Short mmCIF file of C-alpha atoms in Angstrom, two decimals:
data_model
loop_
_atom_site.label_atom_id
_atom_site.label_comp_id
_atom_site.label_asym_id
_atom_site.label_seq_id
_atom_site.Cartn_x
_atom_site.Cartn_y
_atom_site.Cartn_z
CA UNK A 1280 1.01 -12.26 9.92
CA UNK A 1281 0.82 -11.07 6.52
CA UNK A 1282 2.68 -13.07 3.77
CA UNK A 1283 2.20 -10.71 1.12
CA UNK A 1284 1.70 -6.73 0.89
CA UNK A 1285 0.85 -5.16 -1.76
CA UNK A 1286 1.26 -1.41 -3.11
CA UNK A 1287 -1.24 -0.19 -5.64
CA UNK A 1288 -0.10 2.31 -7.41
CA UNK A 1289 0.02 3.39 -11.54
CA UNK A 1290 3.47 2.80 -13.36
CA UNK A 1291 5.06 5.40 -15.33
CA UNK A 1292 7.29 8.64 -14.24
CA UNK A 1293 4.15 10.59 -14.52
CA UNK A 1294 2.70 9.18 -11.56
CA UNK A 1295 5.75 8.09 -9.40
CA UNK A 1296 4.96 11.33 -7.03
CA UNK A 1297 1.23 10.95 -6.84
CA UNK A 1298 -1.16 10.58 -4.23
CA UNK A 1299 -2.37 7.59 -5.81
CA UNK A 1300 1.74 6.83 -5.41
CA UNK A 1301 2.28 6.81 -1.60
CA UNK A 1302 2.12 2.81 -1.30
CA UNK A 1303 4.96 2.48 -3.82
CA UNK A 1304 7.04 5.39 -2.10
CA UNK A 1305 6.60 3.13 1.12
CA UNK A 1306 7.91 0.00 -0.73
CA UNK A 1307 10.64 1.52 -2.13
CA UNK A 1308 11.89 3.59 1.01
CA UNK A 1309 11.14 1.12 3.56
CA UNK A 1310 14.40 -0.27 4.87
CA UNK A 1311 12.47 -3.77 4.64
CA UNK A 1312 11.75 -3.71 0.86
CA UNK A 1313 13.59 -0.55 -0.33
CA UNK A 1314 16.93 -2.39 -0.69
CA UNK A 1315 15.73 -5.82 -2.20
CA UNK A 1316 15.49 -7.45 -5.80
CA UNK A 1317 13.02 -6.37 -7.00
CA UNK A 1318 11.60 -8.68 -9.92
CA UNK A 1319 9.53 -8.82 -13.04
CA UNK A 1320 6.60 -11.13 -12.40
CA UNK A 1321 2.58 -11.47 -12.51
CA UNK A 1322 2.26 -8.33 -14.40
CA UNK A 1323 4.54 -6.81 -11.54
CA UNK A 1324 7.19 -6.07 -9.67
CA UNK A 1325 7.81 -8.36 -6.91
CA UNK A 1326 10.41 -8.42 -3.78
CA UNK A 1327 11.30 -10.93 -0.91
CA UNK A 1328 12.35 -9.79 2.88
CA UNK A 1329 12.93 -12.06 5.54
CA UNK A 1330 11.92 -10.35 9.24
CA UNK A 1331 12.32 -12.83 12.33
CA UNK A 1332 13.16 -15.84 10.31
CA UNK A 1333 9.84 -15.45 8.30
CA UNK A 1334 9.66 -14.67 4.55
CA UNK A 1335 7.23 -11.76 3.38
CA UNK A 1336 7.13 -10.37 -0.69
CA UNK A 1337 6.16 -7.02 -1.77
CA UNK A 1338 4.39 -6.58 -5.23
CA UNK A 1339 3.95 -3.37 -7.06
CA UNK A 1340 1.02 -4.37 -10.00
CA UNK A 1341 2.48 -2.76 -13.12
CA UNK A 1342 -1.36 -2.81 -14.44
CA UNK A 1343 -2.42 0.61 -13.69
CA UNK A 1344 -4.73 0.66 -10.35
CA UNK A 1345 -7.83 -0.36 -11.67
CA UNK A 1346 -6.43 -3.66 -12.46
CA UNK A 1347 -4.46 -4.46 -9.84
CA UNK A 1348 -5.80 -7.64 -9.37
CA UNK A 1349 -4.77 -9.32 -12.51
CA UNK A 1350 -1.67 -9.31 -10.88
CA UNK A 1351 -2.17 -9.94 -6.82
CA UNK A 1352 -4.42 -13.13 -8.19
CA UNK A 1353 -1.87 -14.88 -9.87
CA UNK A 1354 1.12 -13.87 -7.20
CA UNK A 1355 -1.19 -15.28 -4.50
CA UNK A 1356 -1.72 -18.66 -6.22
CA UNK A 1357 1.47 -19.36 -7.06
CA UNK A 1358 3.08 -18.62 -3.63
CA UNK A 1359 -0.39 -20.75 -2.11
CA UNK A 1360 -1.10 -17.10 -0.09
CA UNK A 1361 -4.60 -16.80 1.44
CA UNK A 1362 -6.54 -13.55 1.24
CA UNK A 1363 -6.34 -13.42 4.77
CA UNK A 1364 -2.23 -12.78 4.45
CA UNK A 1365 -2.66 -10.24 2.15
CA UNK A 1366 -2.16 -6.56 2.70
CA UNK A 1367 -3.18 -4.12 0.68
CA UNK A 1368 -1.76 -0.41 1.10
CA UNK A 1369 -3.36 2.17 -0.57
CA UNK A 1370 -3.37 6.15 -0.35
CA UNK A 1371 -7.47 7.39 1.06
CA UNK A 1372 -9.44 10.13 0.23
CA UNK A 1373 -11.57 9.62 3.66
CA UNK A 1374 -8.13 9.67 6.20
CA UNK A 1375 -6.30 13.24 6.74
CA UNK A 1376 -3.12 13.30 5.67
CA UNK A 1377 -0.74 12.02 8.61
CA UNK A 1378 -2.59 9.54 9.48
CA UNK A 1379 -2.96 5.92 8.50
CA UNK A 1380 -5.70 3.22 9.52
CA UNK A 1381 -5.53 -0.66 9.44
CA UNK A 1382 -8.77 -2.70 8.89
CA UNK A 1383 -9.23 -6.44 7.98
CA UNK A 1384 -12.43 -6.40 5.10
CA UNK A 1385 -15.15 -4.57 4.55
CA UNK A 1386 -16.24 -2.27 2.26
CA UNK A 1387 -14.41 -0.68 -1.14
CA UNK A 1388 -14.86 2.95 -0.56
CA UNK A 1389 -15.00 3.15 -4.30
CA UNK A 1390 -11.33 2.39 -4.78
CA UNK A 1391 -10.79 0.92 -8.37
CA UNK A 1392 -7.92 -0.44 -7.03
CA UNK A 1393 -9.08 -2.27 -4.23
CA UNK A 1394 -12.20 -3.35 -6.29
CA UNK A 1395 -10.34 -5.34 -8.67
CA UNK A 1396 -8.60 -6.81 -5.96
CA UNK A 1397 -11.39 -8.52 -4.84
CA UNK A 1398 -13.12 -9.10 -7.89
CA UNK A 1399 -10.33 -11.19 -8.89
CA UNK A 1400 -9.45 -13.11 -5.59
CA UNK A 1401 -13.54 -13.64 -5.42
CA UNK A 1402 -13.39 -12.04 -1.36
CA UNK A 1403 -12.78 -8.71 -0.17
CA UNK A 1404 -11.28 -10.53 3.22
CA UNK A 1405 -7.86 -9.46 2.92
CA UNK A 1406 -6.15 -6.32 5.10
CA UNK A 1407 -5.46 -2.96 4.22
CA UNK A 1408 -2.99 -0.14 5.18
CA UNK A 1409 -5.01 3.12 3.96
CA UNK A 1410 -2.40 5.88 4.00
CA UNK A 1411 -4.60 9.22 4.38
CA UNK A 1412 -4.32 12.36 1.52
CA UNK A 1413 -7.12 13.82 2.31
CA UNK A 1414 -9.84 15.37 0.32
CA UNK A 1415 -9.19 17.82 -2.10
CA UNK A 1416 -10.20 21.15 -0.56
CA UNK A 1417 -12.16 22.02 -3.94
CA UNK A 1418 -11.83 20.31 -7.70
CA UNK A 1419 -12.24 16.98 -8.64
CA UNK A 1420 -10.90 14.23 -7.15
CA UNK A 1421 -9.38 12.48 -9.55
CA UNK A 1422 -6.96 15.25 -10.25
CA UNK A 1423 -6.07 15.13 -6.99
CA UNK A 1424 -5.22 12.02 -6.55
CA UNK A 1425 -3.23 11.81 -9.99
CA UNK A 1426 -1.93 15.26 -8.46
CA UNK A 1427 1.48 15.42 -6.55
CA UNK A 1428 2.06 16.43 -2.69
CA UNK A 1429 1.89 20.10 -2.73
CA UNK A 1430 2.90 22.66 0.50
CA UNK A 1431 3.73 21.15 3.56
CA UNK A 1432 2.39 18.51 2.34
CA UNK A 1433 5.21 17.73 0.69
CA UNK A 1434 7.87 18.91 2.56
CA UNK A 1435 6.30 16.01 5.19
CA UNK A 1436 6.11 13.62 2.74
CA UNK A 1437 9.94 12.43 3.43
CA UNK A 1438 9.10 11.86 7.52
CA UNK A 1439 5.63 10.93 6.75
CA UNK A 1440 7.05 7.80 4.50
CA UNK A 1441 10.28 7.26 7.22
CA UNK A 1442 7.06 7.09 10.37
CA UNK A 1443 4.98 4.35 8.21
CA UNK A 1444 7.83 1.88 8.67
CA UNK A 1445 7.15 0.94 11.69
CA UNK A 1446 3.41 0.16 11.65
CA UNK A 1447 4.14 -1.38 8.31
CA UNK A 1448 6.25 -3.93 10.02
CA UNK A 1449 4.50 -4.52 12.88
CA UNK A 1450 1.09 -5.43 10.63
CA UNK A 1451 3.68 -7.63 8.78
CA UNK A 1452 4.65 -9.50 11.76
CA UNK A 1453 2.45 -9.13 14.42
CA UNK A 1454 -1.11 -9.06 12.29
CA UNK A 1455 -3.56 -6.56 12.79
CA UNK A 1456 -4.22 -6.58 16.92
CA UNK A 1457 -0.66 -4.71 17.32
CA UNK A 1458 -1.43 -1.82 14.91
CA UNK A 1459 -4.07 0.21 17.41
CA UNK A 1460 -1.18 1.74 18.79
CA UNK A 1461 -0.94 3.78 15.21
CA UNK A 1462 -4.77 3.63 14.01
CA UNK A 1463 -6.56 6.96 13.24
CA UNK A 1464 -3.33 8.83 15.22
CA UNK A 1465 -1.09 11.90 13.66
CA UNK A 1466 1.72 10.14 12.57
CA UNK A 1467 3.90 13.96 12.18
CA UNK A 1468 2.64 14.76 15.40
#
């Protein structure tokens, strides 16, 4: 079970329809999260949701990506939440869009986000959601990830968001053994 998930993301209308977005598009349309308070803390923006009698929170670091961990740090402390119950979604270059992958650890993949993350809770032991956009097909990277959804790409954005629900809860709840069931499979298919 997973006390606390966070969604990385950049604050600011210029980036509410990125790429580097689609965690905070999840939060915010989930039917878990999307209708909470949402709250002004730890450099964030911070939610509660109760599922099965057991209390989760939400945060949405309002420190730009490549800090996010001068916010997760402090959240964790004060509500005494391991690294282990953490859950970090994130959009990934490396996954095709459609798709999303769950994995406990492990390596960075050069995520600024996820790098300050661990930098700041001193272990890179928590979980993470990676939510696949793909590679751009040419051009740099970081425009495309500061880019929005473009094609039918974004015309599956809306069902894309509505089919992450449900392994989003189930990692909540259940941990990461129940989530094979949605691991490295076309969500839109």
């Amino acid at each position: 079970m997973f006390q606390l998930v966070v969604g990385v993301g950049n604050p600011g209308p210029q980036y509410a329809e990125t790429k580097h977005n689609i965690a905070w598009m999840l939060l915010d349309q989930t039917p878990t999260f999307g209708n909470a308070i949402w709250k002004s803390k730890f450099k964030g923006e911070y939610a509660e949701a109760s599922i099965k009698g057991n209390k989760f929170y939400a945060l949405k670091p309002q420190t730009y990506m490549n800090l996010s961990g001068e916010s997760v740090q402090p959240m964790a402390n004060f509500f005494k939440i391991a690294p282990s119950e953490i859950l970090v979604i994130h959009d990934e270059l490396d996954i095709p869009f459609g798709q999303v992958h769950f994995k406990m650890g492990g390596g960075l993949a050069g995520h600024n986000g996820l790098k300050s993350i661990a930098a700041c809770l001193g272990t890179d032991s928590f979980a993470r959601m990676r939510i696949g956009i793909g590679r751009p097909p040419h051009g740099d990277v970081s425009n495309w990830v500061l880019g929005g959804f473009h094609g039918d790409q974004k015309i599956q954005l809306p069902l894309l968001i509505q089919k992450l629900h449900d392994p989003l809860v189930t990692a909540m709840v259940d941990g990461l053994n129940k989530v094979g069931i949605y691991n490295k499979k076309n969500l839109l298919a």
